[in-house]
């Protein structure tokens, strides 16, 4: 562990040095009082990178950049659409860092807060946020999840919660009240068993609950946290998932999986049983729900949405994208002006209307709920109690071992205790070899 602690100091030192360099180049928010682009005749060009997802998604960000330019004539936004995959984005960022062309503003997946934050790629935003008059209108989770080693380096704007979605008609068939979905572990297990349909040989032909066998961390991490596990001690940067809370969560899911689920790979969304009517409950993103209703309009009135589950704690899995400023940016104040514009009420509402992205402003919550009460009232709760992947520089390595542990438990290869202990020990051992 001594060697591990030594290794873990490297990202922190890098971030500190990166922050000092950023401050020397004007990266510190010394220009909080500067009206970006308004006090100079020289036009500033900001490079804004964001992941592509669809034509509608790309059109929104490109048009938003043009709208910003129209109200900030001294600033030009050069937009770059990135591939959607995080590995492809990593390649682009690495090349940009080597060539000195890192973006001024970058729409980062939450995973990058740990992996790129450890490399000192992002400028601290705390002083900018501290003087921002709208900061108290932003929900706490959107402000908190962009922290790395005590500094805020990202501002959450794009929550992507995984909502427990269910079929009301299947509930009625099973004698369950479709207006009273499960709210805790005990109810979830009881409902799932009642909703499961088996053939004459006992094989599950319609699942009570979708529990993926592979790539299931977006599912099991929320259960680990609901039972009180930290998973990763983000302050110390060490794995702590081989605890009793995680053991109990894995055992709970394994017991359910063997009784009520149809195995599938969560990375291949086309195989999710719920989407083909072969499951009664599933955790789905809002984009998947939207596409499901678009492709099968008759399902709109048959879908219900359960509140965030609670065991010891109330926690949902919510992925995020965050706005960041490159630590090497020569125009951090102007970059912050652009981020403020993108976080404005007007742009936030446009993102909801055009992209169905939940809002992260408190003052917009009621309007958001009124727009589609059945699902949006639930989404507000998921965003409020949402947590994404652990913020750590070794997320991909962690994923490798934790995914294997879950598969071992579900297939009966190892007990939850053994699988989690083995995974944590292997992760620590590999981290100790990294210099």
GROMACS .gro file of C-alpha atoms in nm:
model
  435
    1UNK     CA    1   0.000   0.000   0.000
    2UNK     CA    2   0.295   0.233   0.053
    3UNK     CA    3   0.384   0.196  -0.313
    4UNK     CA    4   0.021   0.251  -0.408
    5UNK     CA    5   0.002   0.570  -0.204
    6UNK     CA    6   0.322   0.689  -0.370
    7UNK     CA    7   0.177   0.623  -0.713
    8UNK     CA    8  -0.144   0.801  -0.624
    9UNK     CA    9   0.049   1.116  -0.534
   10UNK     CA   10   0.159   1.156  -0.897
   11UNK     CA   11  -0.181   1.268  -1.031
   12UNK     CA   12  -0.219   1.511  -0.743
   13UNK     CA   13   0.124   1.664  -0.805
   14UNK     CA   14   0.043   1.686  -1.175
   15UNK     CA   15  -0.284   1.865  -1.103
   16UNK     CA   16  -0.114   2.110  -0.868
   17UNK     CA   17   0.160   2.187  -1.120
   18UNK     CA   18  -0.100   2.213  -1.397
   19UNK     CA   19  -0.299   2.455  -1.185
   20UNK     CA   20   0.012   2.669  -1.123
   21UNK     CA   21   0.090   2.680  -1.494
   22UNK     CA   22  -0.272   2.765  -1.568
   23UNK     CA   23  -0.261   3.051  -1.318
   24UNK     CA   24   0.058   3.186  -1.473
   25UNK     CA   25  -0.101   3.187  -1.816
   26UNK     CA   26  -0.414   3.363  -1.694
   27UNK     CA   27  -0.601   3.040  -1.613
   28UNK     CA   28  -0.708   3.163  -1.271
   29UNK     CA   29  -1.033   3.356  -1.278
   30UNK     CA   30  -0.867   3.692  -1.233
   31UNK     CA   31  -1.099   3.821  -1.502
   32UNK     CA   32  -1.424   3.762  -1.319
   33UNK     CA   33  -1.505   4.128  -1.376
   34UNK     CA   34  -1.405   4.121  -1.740
   35UNK     CA   35  -1.686   4.131  -1.994
   36UNK     CA   36  -1.544   3.872  -2.231
   37UNK     CA   37  -1.482   4.006  -2.577
   38UNK     CA   38  -1.640   4.342  -2.503
   39UNK     CA   39  -1.336   4.538  -2.393
   40UNK     CA   40  -1.100   4.453  -2.674
   41UNK     CA   41  -1.096   4.510  -3.048
   42UNK     CA   42  -0.903   4.187  -3.096
   43UNK     CA   43  -1.126   3.891  -3.166
   44UNK     CA   44  -1.073   3.586  -2.951
   45UNK     CA   45  -1.125   3.237  -3.092
   46UNK     CA   46  -1.229   2.959  -2.857
   47UNK     CA   47  -1.205   2.595  -2.957
   48UNK     CA   48  -1.508   2.405  -2.832
   49UNK     CA   49  -1.509   2.024  -2.853
   50UNK     CA   50  -1.810   1.805  -2.783
   51UNK     CA   51  -1.897   1.439  -2.843
   52UNK     CA   52  -2.122   1.369  -3.138
   53UNK     CA   53  -2.430   1.156  -3.082
   54UNK     CA   54  -2.686   1.241  -3.347
   55UNK     CA   55  -2.758   1.505  -3.608
   56UNK     CA   56  -2.999   1.676  -3.369
   57UNK     CA   57  -2.737   1.679  -3.094
   58UNK     CA   58  -2.470   1.824  -3.321
   59UNK     CA   59  -2.706   2.085  -3.466
   60UNK     CA   60  -2.798   2.212  -3.119
   61UNK     CA   61  -2.437   2.273  -3.008
   62UNK     CA   62  -2.334   2.431  -3.338
   63UNK     CA   63  -2.635   2.663  -3.334
   64UNK     CA   64  -2.577   2.750  -2.968
   65UNK     CA   65  -2.220   2.852  -3.050
   66UNK     CA   66  -2.348   3.079  -3.328
   67UNK     CA   67  -2.604   3.232  -3.094
   68UNK     CA   68  -2.329   3.305  -2.841
   69UNK     CA   69  -2.120   3.472  -3.111
   70UNK     CA   70  -2.412   3.700  -3.201
   71UNK     CA   71  -2.422   3.838  -2.846
   72UNK     CA   72  -2.045   3.835  -2.796
   73UNK     CA   73  -1.901   3.989  -3.115
   74UNK     CA   74  -1.548   3.979  -2.979
   75UNK     CA   75  -1.548   3.599  -2.945
   76UNK     CA   76  -1.560   3.334  -3.216
   77UNK     CA   77  -1.643   2.972  -3.130
   78UNK     CA   78  -1.472   2.708  -3.340
   79UNK     CA   79  -1.673   2.387  -3.288
   80UNK     CA   80  -1.531   2.037  -3.329
   81UNK     CA   81  -1.757   1.730  -3.322
   82UNK     CA   82  -1.581   1.436  -3.159
   83UNK     CA   83  -1.657   1.064  -3.193
   84UNK     CA   84  -1.906   0.940  -2.933
   85UNK     CA   85  -1.680   0.669  -2.787
   86UNK     CA   86  -1.463   0.762  -2.488
   87UNK     CA   87  -1.163   0.567  -2.620
   88UNK     CA   88  -1.173   0.759  -2.949
   89UNK     CA   89  -1.202   1.086  -2.759
   90UNK     CA   90  -0.901   0.990  -2.544
   91UNK     CA   91  -0.697   0.946  -2.864
   92UNK     CA   92  -0.802   1.291  -2.987
   93UNK     CA   93  -0.720   1.453  -2.653
   94UNK     CA   94  -0.379   1.287  -2.634
   95UNK     CA   95  -0.292   1.411  -2.983
   96UNK     CA   96  -0.414   1.762  -2.900
   97UNK     CA   97  -0.206   1.771  -2.583
   98UNK     CA   98   0.109   1.672  -2.771
   99UNK     CA   99   0.047   1.929  -3.045
  100UNK     CA  100  -0.055   2.212  -2.812
  101UNK     CA  101  -0.405   2.231  -2.958
  102UNK     CA  102  -0.608   2.129  -2.653
  103UNK     CA  103  -0.963   2.273  -2.660
  104UNK     CA  104  -1.049   2.584  -2.461
  105UNK     CA  105  -1.389   2.438  -2.370
  106UNK     CA  106  -1.455   2.066  -2.370
  107UNK     CA  107  -1.777   1.877  -2.305
  108UNK     CA  108  -1.635   1.592  -2.097
  109UNK     CA  109  -1.784   1.262  -1.994
  110UNK     CA  110  -1.770   1.216  -1.619
  111UNK     CA  111  -1.497   0.952  -1.657
  112UNK     CA  112  -1.263   1.221  -1.793
  113UNK     CA  113  -1.280   1.419  -1.469
  114UNK     CA  114  -1.070   1.144  -1.311
  115UNK     CA  115  -0.857   1.025  -1.602
  116UNK     CA  116  -0.777   1.363  -1.759
  117UNK     CA  117  -0.800   1.550  -1.429
  118UNK     CA  118  -0.511   1.339  -1.302
  119UNK     CA  119  -0.307   1.466  -1.597
  120UNK     CA  120  -0.379   1.830  -1.514
  121UNK     CA  121  -0.575   1.883  -1.836
  122UNK     CA  122  -0.849   2.099  -1.685
  123UNK     CA  123  -0.832   2.441  -1.519
  124UNK     CA  124  -0.984   2.494  -1.172
  125UNK     CA  125  -1.327   2.657  -1.186
  126UNK     CA  126  -1.382   2.729  -0.817
  127UNK     CA  127  -1.311   3.102  -0.830
  128UNK     CA  128  -1.522   3.145  -1.143
  129UNK     CA  129  -1.810   2.959  -0.980
  130UNK     CA  130  -1.758   3.148  -0.654
  131UNK     CA  131  -1.837   3.482  -0.820
  132UNK     CA  132  -2.112   3.342  -1.047
  133UNK     CA  133  -2.444   3.496  -0.945
  134UNK     CA  134  -2.638   3.191  -1.068
  135UNK     CA  135  -2.444   2.927  -0.875
  136UNK     CA  136  -2.713   2.887  -0.609
  137UNK     CA  137  -2.965   2.798  -0.880
  138UNK     CA  138  -2.763   2.493  -0.990
  139UNK     CA  139  -2.848   2.166  -0.817
  140UNK     CA  140  -2.586   2.040  -0.574
  141UNK     CA  141  -2.503   1.718  -0.762
  142UNK     CA  142  -2.416   1.909  -1.081
  143UNK     CA  143  -2.173   2.124  -0.883
  144UNK     CA  144  -2.024   1.847  -0.672
  145UNK     CA  145  -1.953   1.571  -0.924
  146UNK     CA  146  -1.698   1.779  -1.116
  147UNK     CA  147  -1.454   1.780  -0.824
  148UNK     CA  148  -1.116   1.609  -0.838
  149UNK     CA  149  -0.871   1.616  -0.548
  150UNK     CA  150  -1.074   1.892  -0.383
  151UNK     CA  151  -1.091   2.122  -0.686
  152UNK     CA  152  -1.386   2.178  -0.917
  153UNK     CA  153  -1.266   2.114  -1.272
  154UNK     CA  154  -1.600   2.041  -1.437
  155UNK     CA  155  -1.953   2.181  -1.425
  156UNK     CA  156  -2.231   1.927  -1.480
  157UNK     CA  157  -2.489   2.018  -1.743
  158UNK     CA  158  -2.603   1.691  -1.904
  159UNK     CA  159  -2.742   1.435  -1.659
  160UNK     CA  160  -2.824   1.094  -1.808
  161UNK     CA  161  -3.009   0.900  -1.537
  162UNK     CA  162  -3.098   0.532  -1.564
  163UNK     CA  163  -3.463   0.518  -1.461
  164UNK     CA  164  -3.638   0.209  -1.328
  165UNK     CA  165  -3.900   0.171  -1.602
  166UNK     CA  166  -4.184  -0.081  -1.590
  167UNK     CA  167  -4.475  -0.215  -1.792
  168UNK     CA  168  -4.806  -0.114  -1.636
  169UNK     CA  169  -4.994  -0.382  -1.831
  170UNK     CA  170  -4.762  -0.654  -1.698
  171UNK     CA  171  -4.818  -0.521  -1.344
  172UNK     CA  172  -5.194  -0.556  -1.390
  173UNK     CA  173  -5.153  -0.910  -1.526
  174UNK     CA  174  -4.958  -1.003  -1.212
  175UNK     CA  175  -5.214  -0.847  -0.980
  176UNK     CA  176  -4.992  -0.550  -0.891
  177UNK     CA  177  -5.106  -0.189  -0.873
  178UNK     CA  178  -4.948  -0.011  -1.175
  179UNK     CA  179  -4.957   0.317  -0.982
  180UNK     CA  180  -4.751   0.177  -0.694
  181UNK     CA  181  -4.406   0.075  -0.824
  182UNK     CA  182  -4.134  -0.063  -0.593
  183UNK     CA  183  -3.950   0.189  -0.376
  184UNK     CA  184  -3.694  -0.030  -0.194
  185UNK     CA  185  -3.500  -0.357  -0.224
  186UNK     CA  186  -3.764  -0.568  -0.052
  187UNK     CA  187  -4.042  -0.446  -0.279
  188UNK     CA  188  -3.826  -0.473  -0.591
  189UNK     CA  189  -3.749  -0.839  -0.523
  190UNK     CA  190  -4.111  -0.923  -0.441
  191UNK     CA  191  -4.243  -0.747  -0.752
  192UNK     CA  192  -3.979  -0.904  -0.978
  193UNK     CA  193  -4.070  -1.256  -0.865
  194UNK     CA  194  -4.443  -1.195  -0.919
  195UNK     CA  195  -4.378  -1.051  -1.265
  196UNK     CA  196  -4.156  -1.335  -1.388
  197UNK     CA  197  -4.304  -1.587  -1.631
  198UNK     CA  198  -4.144  -1.930  -1.682
  199UNK     CA  199  -4.206  -2.213  -1.926
  200UNK     CA  200  -4.289  -2.571  -1.830
  201UNK     CA  201  -3.920  -2.644  -1.769
  202UNK     CA  202  -3.880  -2.349  -1.534
  203UNK     CA  203  -3.688  -2.136  -1.783
  204UNK     CA  204  -3.755  -1.761  -1.759
  205UNK     CA  205  -3.931  -1.652  -2.077
  206UNK     CA  206  -4.038  -1.310  -1.951
  207UNK     CA  207  -3.813  -1.153  -1.691
  208UNK     CA  208  -3.939  -0.975  -1.384
  209UNK     CA  209  -3.634  -0.747  -1.385
  210UNK     CA  210  -3.345  -0.694  -1.628
  211UNK     CA  211  -3.011  -0.778  -1.464
  212UNK     CA  212  -2.730  -0.786  -1.722
  213UNK     CA  213  -2.458  -1.047  -1.691
  214UNK     CA  214  -2.190  -0.840  -1.865
  215UNK     CA  215  -2.086  -0.473  -1.842
  216UNK     CA  216  -2.334  -0.419  -1.560
  217UNK     CA  217  -2.159  -0.154  -1.350
  218UNK     CA  218  -2.426   0.111  -1.415
  219UNK     CA  219  -2.666  -0.131  -1.244
  220UNK     CA  220  -2.468  -0.279  -0.957
  221UNK     CA  221  -2.284   0.040  -0.856
  222UNK     CA  222  -2.611   0.206  -0.758
  223UNK     CA  223  -2.701  -0.096  -0.542
  224UNK     CA  224  -2.358  -0.089  -0.379
  225UNK     CA  225  -2.407   0.280  -0.297
  226UNK     CA  226  -2.766   0.228  -0.184
  227UNK     CA  227  -2.625  -0.018   0.070
  228UNK     CA  228  -2.363   0.230   0.192
  229UNK     CA  229  -2.047   0.143  -0.005
  230UNK     CA  230  -1.812   0.420  -0.122
  231UNK     CA  231  -1.676   0.188  -0.394
  232UNK     CA  232  -1.370   0.414  -0.434
  233UNK     CA  233  -1.250   0.649  -0.161
  234UNK     CA  234  -1.219   0.941  -0.403
  235UNK     CA  235  -1.047   1.168  -0.151
  236UNK     CA  236  -0.768   0.915  -0.087
  237UNK     CA  237  -0.785   0.761  -0.433
  238UNK     CA  238  -0.802   0.401  -0.316
  239UNK     CA  239  -1.050   0.118  -0.388
  240UNK     CA  240  -1.273   0.017  -0.097
  241UNK     CA  241  -1.537  -0.193  -0.271
  242UNK     CA  242  -1.448  -0.522  -0.099
  243UNK     CA  243  -1.667  -0.418   0.195
  244UNK     CA  244  -1.971  -0.581   0.352
  245UNK     CA  245  -2.206  -0.334   0.185
  246UNK     CA  246  -2.087  -0.439  -0.162
  247UNK     CA  247  -2.092  -0.808  -0.070
  248UNK     CA  248  -2.457  -0.776   0.032
  249UNK     CA  249  -2.545  -0.582  -0.284
  250UNK     CA  250  -2.380  -0.843  -0.508
  251UNK     CA  251  -2.556  -1.125  -0.322
  252UNK     CA  252  -2.892  -0.950  -0.354
  253UNK     CA  253  -2.852  -0.906  -0.730
  254UNK     CA  254  -2.718  -1.259  -0.779
  255UNK     CA  255  -3.017  -1.409  -0.599
  256UNK     CA  256  -3.253  -1.207  -0.817
  257UNK     CA  257  -3.064  -1.278  -1.138
  258UNK     CA  258  -3.096  -1.652  -1.090
  259UNK     CA  259  -3.471  -1.629  -1.031
  260UNK     CA  260  -3.613  -1.347  -1.242
  261UNK     CA  261  -3.378  -1.239  -1.520
  262UNK     CA  262  -3.271  -1.326  -1.876
  263UNK     CA  263  -2.890  -1.289  -1.918
  264UNK     CA  264  -2.767  -1.025  -2.165
  265UNK     CA  265  -2.474  -0.792  -2.232
  266UNK     CA  266  -2.549  -0.438  -2.118
  267UNK     CA  267  -2.303  -0.296  -2.372
  268UNK     CA  268  -2.530  -0.419  -2.651
  269UNK     CA  269  -2.848  -0.222  -2.585
  270UNK     CA  270  -3.035  -0.403  -2.862
  271UNK     CA  271  -3.032  -0.718  -2.648
  272UNK     CA  272  -3.206  -0.561  -2.344
  273UNK     CA  273  -3.508  -0.792  -2.289
  274UNK     CA  274  -3.739  -0.504  -2.187
  275UNK     CA  275  -3.708  -0.345  -2.531
  276UNK     CA  276  -3.857  -0.652  -2.700
  277UNK     CA  277  -4.131  -0.700  -2.442
  278UNK     CA  278  -3.950  -0.984  -2.267
  279UNK     CA  279  -3.914  -0.811  -1.931
  280UNK     CA  280  -4.141  -0.622  -1.692
  281UNK     CA  281  -3.883  -0.386  -1.534
  282UNK     CA  282  -3.554  -0.239  -1.649
  283UNK     CA  283  -3.320   0.052  -1.579
  284UNK     CA  284  -3.325   0.265  -1.895
  285UNK     CA  285  -3.177   0.600  -1.997
  286UNK     CA  286  -3.412   0.874  -2.110
  287UNK     CA  287  -3.282   0.847  -2.467
  288UNK     CA  288  -3.360   0.474  -2.475
  289UNK     CA  289  -3.708   0.542  -2.335
  290UNK     CA  290  -3.765   0.815  -2.594
  291UNK     CA  291  -3.657   0.589  -2.881
  292UNK     CA  292  -3.869   0.303  -2.749
  293UNK     CA  293  -4.181   0.520  -2.750
  294UNK     CA  294  -4.090   0.664  -3.090
  295UNK     CA  295  -4.059   0.316  -3.240
  296UNK     CA  296  -4.359   0.175  -3.052
  297UNK     CA  297  -4.604   0.465  -2.987
  298UNK     CA  298  -4.861   0.230  -2.835
  299UNK     CA  299  -4.626   0.177  -2.539
  300UNK     CA  300  -4.640   0.538  -2.419
  301UNK     CA  301  -4.938   0.480  -2.190
  302UNK     CA  302  -4.812   0.137  -2.084
  303UNK     CA  303  -4.482   0.259  -1.938
  304UNK     CA  304  -4.443   0.361  -1.576
  305UNK     CA  305  -4.146   0.507  -1.391
  306UNK     CA  306  -4.044   0.412  -1.039
  307UNK     CA  307  -3.883   0.655  -0.791
  308UNK     CA  308  -3.519   0.623  -0.689
  309UNK     CA  309  -3.478   0.305  -0.486
  310UNK     CA  310  -3.364   0.326  -0.128
  311UNK     CA  311  -3.203   0.070   0.101
  312UNK     CA  312  -2.971   0.227   0.357
  313UNK     CA  313  -2.936   0.528   0.129
  314UNK     CA  314  -3.126   0.675  -0.165
  315UNK     CA  315  -2.899   0.675  -0.471
  316UNK     CA  316  -2.951   0.651  -0.847
  317UNK     CA  317  -2.703   0.591  -1.125
  318UNK     CA  318  -2.678   0.907  -1.333
  319UNK     CA  319  -2.416   0.955  -1.599
  320UNK     CA  320  -2.305   1.311  -1.670
  321UNK     CA  321  -2.133   1.537  -1.915
  322UNK     CA  322  -1.957   1.845  -1.784
  323UNK     CA  323  -1.818   2.165  -1.923
  324UNK     CA  324  -1.444   2.206  -1.862
  325UNK     CA  325  -1.180   2.464  -1.949
  326UNK     CA  326  -0.845   2.344  -2.079
  327UNK     CA  327  -0.562   2.422  -1.838
  328UNK     CA  328  -0.353   2.554  -2.130
  329UNK     CA  329  -0.626   2.785  -2.259
  330UNK     CA  330  -0.503   3.140  -2.323
  331UNK     CA  331  -0.857   3.270  -2.285
  332UNK     CA  332  -1.005   3.119  -1.967
  333UNK     CA  333  -1.225   3.421  -1.892
  334UNK     CA  334  -1.385   3.411  -2.235
  335UNK     CA  335  -1.420   3.035  -2.202
  336UNK     CA  336  -1.606   3.086  -1.875
  337UNK     CA  337  -1.836   3.339  -2.045
  338UNK     CA  338  -1.925   3.071  -2.300
  339UNK     CA  339  -1.990   2.815  -2.026
  340UNK     CA  340  -2.215   3.061  -1.841
  341UNK     CA  341  -2.409   3.115  -2.163
  342UNK     CA  342  -2.447   2.739  -2.209
  343UNK     CA  343  -2.566   2.707  -1.847
  344UNK     CA  344  -2.824   2.986  -1.885
  345UNK     CA  345  -3.193   2.913  -1.836
  346UNK     CA  346  -3.261   2.971  -2.203
  347UNK     CA  347  -3.000   2.724  -2.328
  348UNK     CA  348  -3.086   2.468  -2.062
  349UNK     CA  349  -3.449   2.474  -2.169
  350UNK     CA  350  -3.354   2.448  -2.536
  351UNK     CA  351  -3.152   2.137  -2.455
  352UNK     CA  352  -3.457   1.987  -2.290
  353UNK     CA  353  -3.688   2.071  -2.579
  354UNK     CA  354  -3.449   1.962  -2.853
  355UNK     CA  355  -3.248   1.684  -2.684
  356UNK     CA  356  -3.466   1.580  -2.389
  357UNK     CA  357  -3.183   1.657  -2.144
  358UNK     CA  358  -3.309   1.703  -1.786
  359UNK     CA  359  -3.253   2.047  -1.636
  360UNK     CA  360  -3.004   2.114  -1.355
  361UNK     CA  361  -3.140   2.454  -1.250
  362UNK     CA  362  -3.369   2.464  -0.947
  363UNK     CA  363  -3.573   2.749  -1.095
  364UNK     CA  364  -3.661   2.533  -1.399
  365UNK     CA  365  -3.768   2.221  -1.210
  366UNK     CA  366  -4.140   2.300  -1.190
  367UNK     CA  367  -4.155   2.402  -1.556
  368UNK     CA  368  -3.974   2.078  -1.638
  369UNK     CA  369  -4.222   1.873  -1.435
  370UNK     CA  370  -4.522   2.049  -1.590
  371UNK     CA  371  -4.394   1.972  -1.942
  372UNK     CA  372  -4.436   1.594  -1.890
  373UNK     CA  373  -4.547   1.523  -1.532
  374UNK     CA  374  -4.542   1.142  -1.536
  375UNK     CA  375  -4.174   1.097  -1.619
  376UNK     CA  376  -4.022   1.439  -1.544
  377UNK     CA  377  -4.133   1.442  -1.180
  378UNK     CA  378  -3.942   1.117  -1.142
  379UNK     CA  379  -3.639   1.246  -1.337
  380UNK     CA  380  -3.597   1.540  -1.101
  381UNK     CA  381  -3.548   1.285  -0.822
  382UNK     CA  382  -3.300   1.079  -1.026
  383UNK     CA  383  -3.092   1.385  -1.108
  384UNK     CA  384  -3.101   1.507  -0.748
  385UNK     CA  385  -2.985   1.173  -0.604
  386UNK     CA  386  -2.771   1.074  -0.901
  387UNK     CA  387  -2.414   0.949  -0.884
  388UNK     CA  388  -2.207   0.846  -1.184
  389UNK     CA  389  -1.896   0.633  -1.218
  390UNK     CA  390  -1.632   0.685  -0.946
  391UNK     CA  391  -1.408   0.984  -1.021
  392UNK     CA  392  -1.065   0.823  -1.035
  393UNK     CA  393  -0.765   0.821  -1.270
  394UNK     CA  394  -0.783   0.440  -1.291
  395UNK     CA  395  -1.148   0.397  -1.390
  396UNK     CA  396  -1.081   0.169  -1.688
  397UNK     CA  397  -0.863  -0.059  -1.474
  398UNK     CA  398  -1.123  -0.062  -1.198
  399UNK     CA  399  -1.395  -0.148  -1.451
  400UNK     CA  400  -1.199  -0.449  -1.570
  401UNK     CA  401  -1.183  -0.607  -1.227
  402UNK     CA  402  -1.524  -0.509  -1.090
  403UNK     CA  403  -1.702  -0.633  -1.403
  404UNK     CA  404  -1.522  -0.966  -1.376
  405UNK     CA  405  -1.617  -0.993  -1.009
  406UNK     CA  406  -1.986  -0.942  -1.085
  407UNK     CA  407  -1.981  -1.200  -1.364
  408UNK     CA  408  -1.812  -1.449  -1.133
  409UNK     CA  409  -2.081  -1.400  -0.871
  410UNK     CA  410  -2.373  -1.426  -1.114
  411UNK     CA  411  -2.234  -1.743  -1.272
  412UNK     CA  412  -2.162  -1.898  -0.933
  413UNK     CA  413  -1.787  -1.918  -0.997
  414UNK     CA  414  -1.709  -1.734  -0.674
  415UNK     CA  415  -1.892  -1.606  -0.369
  416UNK     CA  416  -1.944  -1.228  -0.348
  417UNK     CA  417  -1.681  -1.207  -0.070
  418UNK     CA  418  -1.419  -1.394  -0.270
  419UNK     CA  419  -1.491  -1.222  -0.599
  420UNK     CA  420  -1.475  -0.871  -0.452
  421UNK     CA  421  -1.165  -0.942  -0.242
  422UNK     CA  422  -0.987  -1.091  -0.542
  423UNK     CA  423  -1.088  -0.797  -0.761
  424UNK     CA  424  -0.973  -0.536  -0.510
  425UNK     CA  425  -0.641  -0.710  -0.447
  426UNK     CA  426  -0.577  -0.747  -0.821
  427UNK     CA  427  -0.661  -0.381  -0.882
  428UNK     CA  428  -0.429  -0.261  -0.606
  429UNK     CA  429  -0.152  -0.488  -0.731
  430UNK     CA  430  -0.182  -0.354  -1.085
  431UNK     CA  431  -0.190   0.007  -0.965
  432UNK     CA  432   0.132  -0.050  -0.773
  433UNK     CA  433   0.308  -0.138  -1.099
  434UNK     CA  434   0.211   0.192  -1.262
  435UNK     CA  435   0.479   0.455  -1.238
   0.00000   0.00000   0.00000
